[in-house]
Amino acid sequence: MTSSKLARVCGVDPKTVDRWLANPSREPHARHRTAASRALGEEEAVLWPSVQQLVKSGPDRELVQMYPYRSAAPATLWRQLIRGATRELTFAGYTNYFLWLEHANFGSLLRQKAAAGVRTRFILGEPGHPVTRQRELEEDVPLTLSTRIEVTLSELAKLRDTSIEARYETAHVSLSVFRFDDDMIVTPLLPGRIGHDAPMMHFRRSQDDGVFDRFACHIEDLWAKGRDVWTGPVTEVVDHAQA
């Protein structure tokens, strides 16, 4: 994007944008930062890290950005976090279905990461489990949780020749946590709402026993209690239309 085009989007003179570029420590007004981040598809804290450093000084300094809806986050955010991970990728969403839906060639990207030595894990809800069925009744949508989980399982089955791991757990039915090394996305699911309607928080680790570490412990607890999706009996999926 040219500086003149960005200037038009932000409602400022092109020379103002040139000054932003010439001096990275120069902080635009809040409304201009918001307009620029939307136009560029990037978070303010990434474009102007000093803004976060100045504002965040307490226990909440690990919060990079908060969105009222998961769908309100920049389309590039998830891809950047996944591509940037060099050690760990953990997807503790109840279905993780949207990852394949919203990201082209997601399976190929996962295969590349696994081949590069990135530990990659999925924690899924169990199709047909009573907890899953109760949440399905609350959501009341045609594409049920069980169906979405089954789609994810079919995609993961194509990656069984890699080091990617997957386990069933149901304790995160109302809280999805996704880890990308020292970045994390957390979405608390509201009653009767589906994933893309959930509020979304982006955290970046900066201290011991902070918010990031608390959610990281939650992931590890889920993993420790989980059951490998490829071993043992799977709970029978109930057809609610016939039940």
PDB file of C-alpha atoms in Angstrom:
ATOM      1  CA  MET A   1       0.000   0.000   0.000  1.00  0.00           C
ATOM      2  CA  THR A   2       1.366   3.412  -0.924  1.00  0.00           C
ATOM      3  CA  SER A   3       1.668   6.167   1.676  1.00  0.00           C
ATOM      4  CA  SER A   4      -0.753   8.343  -0.312  1.00  0.00           C
ATOM      5  CA  LYS A   5      -3.393   5.595  -0.307  1.00  0.00           C
ATOM      6  CA  LEU A   6      -2.952   5.019   3.420  1.00  0.00           C
ATOM      7  CA  ALA A   7      -3.242   8.774   3.947  1.00  0.00           C
ATOM      8  CA  ARG A   8      -6.602   8.811   2.151  1.00  0.00           C
ATOM      9  CA  VAL A   9      -7.873   5.895   4.229  1.00  0.00           C
ATOM     10  CA  CYS A  10      -6.802   7.575   7.485  1.00  0.00           C
ATOM     11  CA  GLY A  11      -7.985  11.036   6.472  1.00  0.00           C
ATOM     12  CA  VAL A  12      -4.583  12.692   6.817  1.00  0.00           C
ATOM     13  CA  ASP A  13      -2.085  14.438   4.574  1.00  0.00           C
ATOM     14  CA  PRO A  14       0.396  12.113   2.763  1.00  0.00           C
ATOM     15  CA  LYS A  15       3.236  14.023   4.440  1.00  0.00           C
ATOM     16  CA  THR A  16       1.852  12.900   7.795  1.00  0.00           C
ATOM     17  CA  VAL A  17       2.137   9.255   6.772  1.00  0.00           C
ATOM     18  CA  ASP A  18       5.660   9.937   5.499  1.00  0.00           C
ATOM     19  CA  ARG A  19       6.536  11.271   8.958  1.00  0.00           C
ATOM     20  CA  TRP A  20       5.129   8.092  10.541  1.00  0.00           C
ATOM     21  CA  LEU A  21       7.376   6.023   8.291  1.00  0.00           C
ATOM     22  CA  ALA A  22      10.438   8.188   8.821  1.00  0.00           C
ATOM     23  CA  ASN A  23      10.127   8.064  12.604  1.00  0.00           C
ATOM     24  CA  PRO A  24       8.801   4.697  13.924  1.00  0.00           C
ATOM     25  CA  SER A  25       8.585   6.130  17.459  1.00  0.00           C
ATOM     26  CA  ARG A  26       6.130   8.778  16.287  1.00  0.00           C
ATOM     27  CA  GLU A  27       2.675   7.762  17.488  1.00  0.00           C
ATOM     28  CA  PRO A  28      -0.352   8.834  15.436  1.00  0.00           C
ATOM     29  CA  HIS A  29      -3.569   9.849  17.163  1.00  0.00           C
ATOM     30  CA  ALA A  30      -5.650   6.887  18.359  1.00  0.00           C
ATOM     31  CA  ARG A  31      -8.266   7.250  15.602  1.00  0.00           C
ATOM     32  CA  HIS A  32      -5.534   7.291  12.954  1.00  0.00           C
ATOM     33  CA  ARG A  33      -3.844   4.215  14.464  1.00  0.00           C
ATOM     34  CA  THR A  34      -7.174   2.392  14.368  1.00  0.00           C
ATOM     35  CA  ALA A  35      -7.798   3.353  10.736  1.00  0.00           C
ATOM     36  CA  ALA A  36      -4.264   2.383   9.694  1.00  0.00           C
ATOM     37  CA  SER A  37      -4.379  -0.999  11.459  1.00  0.00           C
ATOM     38  CA  ARG A  38      -7.675  -1.836   9.775  1.00  0.00           C
ATOM     39  CA  ALA A  39      -6.385  -0.800   6.359  1.00  0.00           C
ATOM     40  CA  LEU A  40      -3.179  -2.804   6.757  1.00  0.00           C
ATOM     41  CA  GLY A  41      -4.824  -5.822   8.399  1.00  0.00           C
ATOM     42  CA  GLU A  42      -2.468  -5.659  11.360  1.00  0.00           C
ATOM     43  CA  GLU A  43      -2.811  -4.992  15.081  1.00  0.00           C
ATOM     44  CA  GLU A  44      -1.892  -1.599  16.534  1.00  0.00           C
ATOM     45  CA  ALA A  45       0.474  -3.202  19.035  1.00  0.00           C
ATOM     46  CA  VAL A  46       2.453  -4.708  16.146  1.00  0.00           C
ATOM     47  CA  LEU A  47       2.597  -1.506  14.105  1.00  0.00           C
ATOM     48  CA  TRP A  48       3.389   0.677  17.146  1.00  0.00           C
ATOM     49  CA  PRO A  49       4.763  -1.505  19.973  1.00  0.00           C
ATOM     50  CA  SER A  50       5.583   1.563  22.047  1.00  0.00           C
ATOM     51  CA  VAL A  51       1.861   2.280  22.421  1.00  0.00           C
ATOM     52  CA  GLN A  52       1.345  -0.983  24.252  1.00  0.00           C
ATOM     53  CA  GLN A  53       4.454  -0.439  26.368  1.00  0.00           C
ATOM     54  CA  LEU A  54       3.248   2.992  27.454  1.00  0.00           C
ATOM     55  CA  VAL A  55      -0.304   1.930  28.202  1.00  0.00           C
ATOM     56  CA  LYS A  56       0.300  -1.534  29.640  1.00  0.00           C
ATOM     57  CA  SER A  57       2.225  -1.464  32.874  1.00  0.00           C
ATOM     58  CA  GLY A  58       0.231  -3.725  35.209  1.00  0.00           C
ATOM     59  CA  PRO A  59      -0.846  -7.369  35.241  1.00  0.00           C
ATOM     60  CA  ASP A  60      -2.730  -6.892  31.971  1.00  0.00           C
ATOM     61  CA  ARG A  61       0.364  -5.949  29.962  1.00  0.00           C
ATOM     62  CA  GLU A  62       0.297  -9.395  28.321  1.00  0.00           C
ATOM     63  CA  LEU A  63      -2.950  -8.480  26.573  1.00  0.00           C
ATOM     64  CA  VAL A  64      -2.000  -7.422  23.039  1.00  0.00           C
ATOM     65  CA  GLN A  65      -5.499  -6.832  21.711  1.00  0.00           C
ATOM     66  CA  MET A  66      -9.115  -7.646  22.451  1.00  0.00           C
ATOM     67  CA  TYR A  67     -11.902  -8.107  19.893  1.00  0.00           C
ATOM     68  CA  PRO A  68     -15.672  -8.200  20.506  1.00  0.00           C
ATOM     69  CA  TYR A  69     -15.946 -11.092  18.024  1.00  0.00           C
ATOM     70  CA  ARG A  70     -13.458 -13.640  16.735  1.00  0.00           C
ATOM     71  CA  SER A  71     -14.484 -12.621  13.220  1.00  0.00           C
ATOM     72  CA  ALA A  72     -13.432  -9.004  13.968  1.00  0.00           C
ATOM     73  CA  ALA A  73      -9.726  -9.885  14.155  1.00  0.00           C
ATOM     74  CA  PRO A  74      -7.540  -9.124  11.104  1.00  0.00           C
ATOM     75  CA  ALA A  75      -7.702 -11.971   8.624  1.00  0.00           C
ATOM     76  CA  THR A  76      -3.909 -12.175   8.616  1.00  0.00           C
ATOM     77  CA  LEU A  77      -3.481 -12.577  12.388  1.00  0.00           C
ATOM     78  CA  TRP A  78      -4.021 -16.339  12.638  1.00  0.00           C
ATOM     79  CA  ARG A  79      -1.854 -17.059   9.604  1.00  0.00           C
ATOM     80  CA  GLN A  80       0.991 -14.912  10.935  1.00  0.00           C
ATOM     81  CA  LEU A  81       0.911 -16.561  14.340  1.00  0.00           C
ATOM     82  CA  ILE A  82       0.845 -20.073  12.878  1.00  0.00           C
ATOM     83  CA  ARG A  83       3.607 -19.366  10.369  1.00  0.00           C
ATOM     84  CA  GLY A  84       5.734 -17.647  12.993  1.00  0.00           C
ATOM     85  CA  ALA A  85       5.671 -20.542  15.467  1.00  0.00           C
ATOM     86  CA  THR A  86       8.965 -22.421  15.746  1.00  0.00           C
ATOM     87  CA  ARG A  87       8.380 -24.542  18.878  1.00  0.00           C
ATOM     88  CA  GLU A  88       4.735 -25.167  19.666  1.00  0.00           C
ATOM     89  CA  LEU A  89       1.282 -25.063  18.141  1.00  0.00           C
ATOM     90  CA  THR A  90      -1.668 -26.117  20.278  1.00  0.00           C
ATOM     91  CA  PHE A  91      -5.256 -25.861  19.052  1.00  0.00           C
ATOM     92  CA  ALA A  92      -7.591 -26.379  22.008  1.00  0.00           C
ATOM     93  CA  GLY A  93     -10.809 -25.383  20.306  1.00  0.00           C
ATOM     94  CA  TYR A  94     -13.768 -27.670  20.874  1.00  0.00           C
ATOM     95  CA  THR A  95     -14.146 -28.452  17.144  1.00  0.00           C
ATOM     96  CA  ASN A  96     -11.277 -26.533  15.444  1.00  0.00           C
ATOM     97  CA  TYR A  97     -13.452 -26.791  12.343  1.00  0.00           C
ATOM     98  CA  PHE A  98     -13.050 -23.138  11.371  1.00  0.00           C
ATOM     99  CA  LEU A  99      -9.293 -23.522  10.893  1.00  0.00           C
ATOM    100  CA  TRP A 100      -9.788 -25.601   7.759  1.00  0.00           C
ATOM    101  CA  LEU A 101     -12.740 -23.503   6.686  1.00  0.00           C
ATOM    102  CA  GLU A 102     -10.998 -20.127   6.916  1.00  0.00           C
ATOM    103  CA  HIS A 103      -7.393 -20.964   6.006  1.00  0.00           C
ATOM    104  CA  ALA A 104      -6.524 -22.271   2.561  1.00  0.00           C
ATOM    105  CA  ASN A 105      -4.187 -25.285   2.481  1.00  0.00           C
ATOM    106  CA  PHE A 106      -4.228 -25.441   6.277  1.00  0.00           C
ATOM    107  CA  GLY A 107      -3.332 -29.126   6.260  1.00  0.00           C
ATOM    108  CA  SER A 108      -0.256 -28.455   4.132  1.00  0.00           C
ATOM    109  CA  LEU A 109       0.837 -25.703   6.516  1.00  0.00           C
ATOM    110  CA  LEU A 110       0.491 -28.063   9.479  1.00  0.00           C
ATOM    111  CA  ARG A 111       2.504 -30.699   7.657  1.00  0.00           C
ATOM    112  CA  GLN A 112       5.286 -28.164   7.026  1.00  0.00           C
ATOM    113  CA  LYS A 113       5.332 -27.126  10.665  1.00  0.00           C
ATOM    114  CA  ALA A 114       5.474 -30.708  11.894  1.00  0.00           C
ATOM    115  CA  ALA A 115       8.300 -31.453   9.473  1.00  0.00           C
ATOM    116  CA  ALA A 116      10.192 -28.442  10.841  1.00  0.00           C
ATOM    117  CA  GLY A 117      10.008 -29.900  14.351  1.00  0.00           C
ATOM    118  CA  VAL A 118       7.175 -27.774  15.723  1.00  0.00           C
ATOM    119  CA  ARG A 119       5.197 -29.754  18.289  1.00  0.00           C
ATOM    120  CA  THR A 120       1.608 -29.606  17.045  1.00  0.00           C
ATOM    121  CA  ARG A 121      -1.365 -30.699  19.165  1.00  0.00           C
ATOM    122  CA  PHE A 122      -5.143 -30.661  18.842  1.00  0.00           C
ATOM    123  CA  ILE A 123      -7.542 -30.965  21.784  1.00  0.00           C
ATOM    124  CA  LEU A 124     -11.049 -31.735  20.554  1.00  0.00           C
ATOM    125  CA  GLY A 125     -14.429 -32.261  22.123  1.00  0.00           C
ATOM    126  CA  GLU A 126     -15.776 -35.784  21.721  1.00  0.00           C
ATOM    127  CA  PRO A 127     -18.581 -36.373  19.197  1.00  0.00           C
ATOM    128  CA  GLY A 128     -21.756 -37.640  20.840  1.00  0.00           C
ATOM    129  CA  HIS A 129     -20.497 -37.044  24.384  1.00  0.00           C
ATOM    130  CA  PRO A 130     -23.199 -35.771  26.808  1.00  0.00           C
ATOM    131  CA  VAL A 131     -21.290 -32.498  27.231  1.00  0.00           C
ATOM    132  CA  THR A 132     -21.181 -32.104  23.462  1.00  0.00           C
ATOM    133  CA  ARG A 133     -24.881 -32.875  23.092  1.00  0.00           C
ATOM    134  CA  GLN A 134     -25.815 -30.334  25.760  1.00  0.00           C
ATOM    135  CA  ARG A 135     -23.818 -27.633  23.986  1.00  0.00           C
ATOM    136  CA  GLU A 136     -25.482 -28.601  20.699  1.00  0.00           C
ATOM    137  CA  LEU A 137     -28.878 -28.040  22.264  1.00  0.00           C
ATOM    138  CA  GLU A 138     -27.759 -24.574  23.375  1.00  0.00           C
ATOM    139  CA  GLU A 139     -26.377 -23.646  19.958  1.00  0.00           C
ATOM    140  CA  ASP A 140     -29.321 -25.136  18.042  1.00  0.00           C
ATOM    141  CA  VAL A 141     -27.676 -24.882  14.602  1.00  0.00           C
ATOM    142  CA  PRO A 142     -27.901 -27.372  11.689  1.00  0.00           C
ATOM    143  CA  LEU A 143     -24.125 -27.929  11.563  1.00  0.00           C
ATOM    144  CA  THR A 144     -23.715 -29.576  14.951  1.00  0.00           C
ATOM    145  CA  LEU A 145     -20.607 -29.693  17.103  1.00  0.00           C
ATOM    146  CA  SER A 146     -20.324 -33.444  16.510  1.00  0.00           C
ATOM    147  CA  THR A 147     -20.408 -32.922  12.747  1.00  0.00           C
ATOM    148  CA  ARG A 148     -17.775 -30.188  12.931  1.00  0.00           C
ATOM    149  CA  ILE A 149     -15.550 -32.374  15.091  1.00  0.00           C
ATOM    150  CA  GLU A 150     -15.921 -35.257  12.631  1.00  0.00           C
ATOM    151  CA  VAL A 151     -14.798 -32.947   9.801  1.00  0.00           C
ATOM    152  CA  THR A 152     -11.701 -32.016  11.797  1.00  0.00           C
ATOM    153  CA  LEU A 153     -10.992 -35.680  12.512  1.00  0.00           C
ATOM    154  CA  SER A 154     -11.212 -36.501   8.812  1.00  0.00           C
ATOM    155  CA  GLU A 155      -8.686 -33.757   8.049  1.00  0.00           C
ATOM    156  CA  LEU A 156      -6.364 -34.869  10.840  1.00  0.00           C
ATOM    157  CA  ALA A 157      -6.557 -38.442   9.546  1.00  0.00           C
ATOM    158  CA  LYS A 158      -4.763 -37.210   6.423  1.00  0.00           C
ATOM    159  CA  LEU A 159      -1.869 -36.112   8.667  1.00  0.00           C
ATOM    160  CA  ARG A 160      -1.444 -39.311  10.671  1.00  0.00           C
ATOM    161  CA  ASP A 161       1.905 -39.923   8.995  1.00  0.00           C
ATOM    162  CA  THR A 162       3.254 -36.801  10.731  1.00  0.00           C
ATOM    163  CA  SER A 163       4.093 -36.085  14.392  1.00  0.00           C
ATOM    164  CA  ILE A 164       0.838 -34.180  14.908  1.00  0.00           C
ATOM    165  CA  GLU A 165      -1.043 -35.337  18.032  1.00  0.00           C
ATOM    166  CA  ALA A 166      -4.739 -35.152  18.897  1.00  0.00           C
ATOM    167  CA  ARG A 167      -6.751 -35.958  22.023  1.00  0.00           C
ATOM    168  CA  TYR A 168     -10.376 -35.821  23.148  1.00  0.00           C
ATOM    169  CA  GLU A 169     -11.418 -33.704  26.147  1.00  0.00           C
ATOM    170  CA  THR A 170     -14.682 -31.959  26.989  1.00  0.00           C
ATOM    171  CA  ALA A 171     -13.670 -29.566  29.794  1.00  0.00           C
ATOM    172  CA  HIS A 172     -13.030 -26.735  27.321  1.00  0.00           C
ATOM    173  CA  VAL A 173     -16.516 -26.725  25.823  1.00  0.00           C
ATOM    174  CA  SER A 174     -16.927 -23.039  26.759  1.00  0.00           C
ATOM    175  CA  LEU A 175     -13.336 -21.838  26.444  1.00  0.00           C
ATOM    176  CA  SER A 176     -11.066 -22.225  23.429  1.00  0.00           C
ATOM    177  CA  VAL A 177      -7.326 -21.620  23.781  1.00  0.00           C
ATOM    178  CA  PHE A 178      -4.829 -21.573  20.918  1.00  0.00           C
ATOM    179  CA  ARG A 179      -1.075 -21.337  21.540  1.00  0.00           C
ATOM    180  CA  PHE A 180       1.621 -20.250  19.089  1.00  0.00           C
ATOM    181  CA  ASP A 181       4.945 -20.289  21.002  1.00  0.00           C
ATOM    182  CA  ASP A 182       4.660 -17.203  23.235  1.00  0.00           C
ATOM    183  CA  ASP A 183       1.475 -15.887  21.636  1.00  0.00           C
ATOM    184  CA  MET A 184      -1.984 -17.094  22.533  1.00  0.00           C
ATOM    185  CA  ILE A 185      -5.570 -16.554  21.436  1.00  0.00           C
ATOM    186  CA  VAL A 186      -8.357 -17.149  23.950  1.00  0.00           C
ATOM    187  CA  THR A 187     -12.063 -17.158  23.085  1.00  0.00           C
ATOM    188  CA  PRO A 188     -14.627 -17.623  25.877  1.00  0.00           C
ATOM    189  CA  LEU A 189     -17.784 -19.011  24.294  1.00  0.00           C
ATOM    190  CA  LEU A 190     -21.028 -17.359  25.333  1.00  0.00           C
ATOM    191  CA  PRO A 191     -24.193 -19.432  25.941  1.00  0.00           C
ATOM    192  CA  GLY A 192     -26.147 -19.991  22.757  1.00  0.00           C
ATOM    193  CA  ARG A 193     -23.424 -18.493  20.539  1.00  0.00           C
ATOM    194  CA  ILE A 194     -21.030 -20.204  18.150  1.00  0.00           C
ATOM    195  CA  GLY A 195     -17.294 -19.672  17.791  1.00  0.00           C
ATOM    196  CA  HIS A 196     -17.098 -16.693  15.441  1.00  0.00           C
ATOM    197  CA  ASP A 197     -19.453 -14.748  17.754  1.00  0.00           C
ATOM    198  CA  ALA A 198     -17.185 -15.264  20.773  1.00  0.00           C
ATOM    199  CA  PRO A 199     -15.057 -12.424  22.214  1.00  0.00           C
ATOM    200  CA  MET A 200     -11.399 -12.933  21.411  1.00  0.00           C
ATOM    201  CA  MET A 201      -8.239 -11.975  23.299  1.00  0.00           C
ATOM    202  CA  HIS A 202      -4.680 -12.029  21.973  1.00  0.00           C
ATOM    203  CA  PHE A 203      -2.024 -12.494  24.679  1.00  0.00           C
ATOM    204  CA  ARG A 204       1.776 -12.423  24.452  1.00  0.00           C
ATOM    205  CA  ARG A 205       3.862 -13.868  27.288  1.00  0.00           C
ATOM    206  CA  SER A 206       5.983 -11.358  29.186  1.00  0.00           C
ATOM    207  CA  GLN A 207       6.154 -12.643  32.778  1.00  0.00           C
ATOM    208  CA  ASP A 208       6.106 -15.734  34.948  1.00  0.00           C
ATOM    209  CA  ASP A 209       2.746 -16.845  36.322  1.00  0.00           C
ATOM    210  CA  GLY A 210       0.924 -14.192  34.328  1.00  0.00           C
ATOM    211  CA  VAL A 211      -2.301 -14.539  32.381  1.00  0.00           C
ATOM    212  CA  PHE A 212      -0.483 -16.357  29.567  1.00  0.00           C
ATOM    213  CA  ASP A 213       0.967 -18.964  31.920  1.00  0.00           C
ATOM    214  CA  ARG A 214      -2.420 -19.506  33.575  1.00  0.00           C
ATOM    215  CA  PHE A 215      -4.010 -20.402  30.261  1.00  0.00           C
ATOM    216  CA  ALA A 216      -0.946 -22.463  29.296  1.00  0.00           C
ATOM    217  CA  CYS A 217      -1.486 -24.545  32.462  1.00  0.00           C
ATOM    218  CA  HIS A 218      -5.112 -24.982  31.443  1.00  0.00           C
ATOM    219  CA  ILE A 219      -3.965 -26.426  28.112  1.00  0.00           C
ATOM    220  CA  GLU A 220      -1.598 -28.853  29.806  1.00  0.00           C
ATOM    221  CA  ASP A 221      -4.325 -29.996  32.213  1.00  0.00           C
ATOM    222  CA  LEU A 222      -6.636 -30.682  29.277  1.00  0.00           C
ATOM    223  CA  TRP A 223      -3.896 -32.584  27.486  1.00  0.00           C
ATOM    224  CA  ALA A 224      -3.031 -34.691  30.540  1.00  0.00           C
ATOM    225  CA  LYS A 225      -6.670 -35.701  30.993  1.00  0.00           C
ATOM    226  CA  GLY A 226      -7.340 -36.240  27.301  1.00  0.00           C
ATOM    227  CA  ARG A 227      -7.664 -39.494  25.379  1.00  0.00           C
ATOM    228  CA  ASP A 228      -5.895 -40.148  22.095  1.00  0.00           C
ATOM    229  CA  VAL A 229      -8.380 -39.846  19.246  1.00  0.00           C
ATOM    230  CA  TRP A 230      -6.883 -42.796  17.373  1.00  0.00           C
ATOM    231  CA  THR A 231      -7.055 -45.328  20.216  1.00  0.00           C
ATOM    232  CA  GLY A 232      -9.927 -46.727  22.253  1.00  0.00           C
ATOM    233  CA  PRO A 233     -13.656 -46.649  21.569  1.00  0.00           C
ATOM    234  CA  VAL A 234     -15.272 -43.445  20.404  1.00  0.00           C
ATOM    235  CA  THR A 235     -18.571 -42.395  21.967  1.00  0.00           C
ATOM    236  CA  GLU A 236     -21.420 -43.176  19.598  1.00  0.00           C
ATOM    237  CA  VAL A 237     -22.676 -40.122  17.721  1.00  0.00           C
ATOM    238  CA  VAL A 238     -26.389 -39.579  18.240  1.00  0.00           C
ATOM    239  CA  ASP A 239     -28.547 -38.370  15.355  1.00  0.00           C
ATOM    240  CA  HIS A 240     -30.587 -35.660  17.065  1.00  0.00           C
ATOM    241  CA  ALA A 241     -33.059 -35.599  14.209  1.00  0.00           C
ATOM    242  CA  GLN A 242     -34.040 -39.167  15.061  1.00  0.00           C
ATOM    243  CA  ALA A 243     -33.499 -39.023  18.811  1.00  0.00           C
TER     244      ALA A 243
END
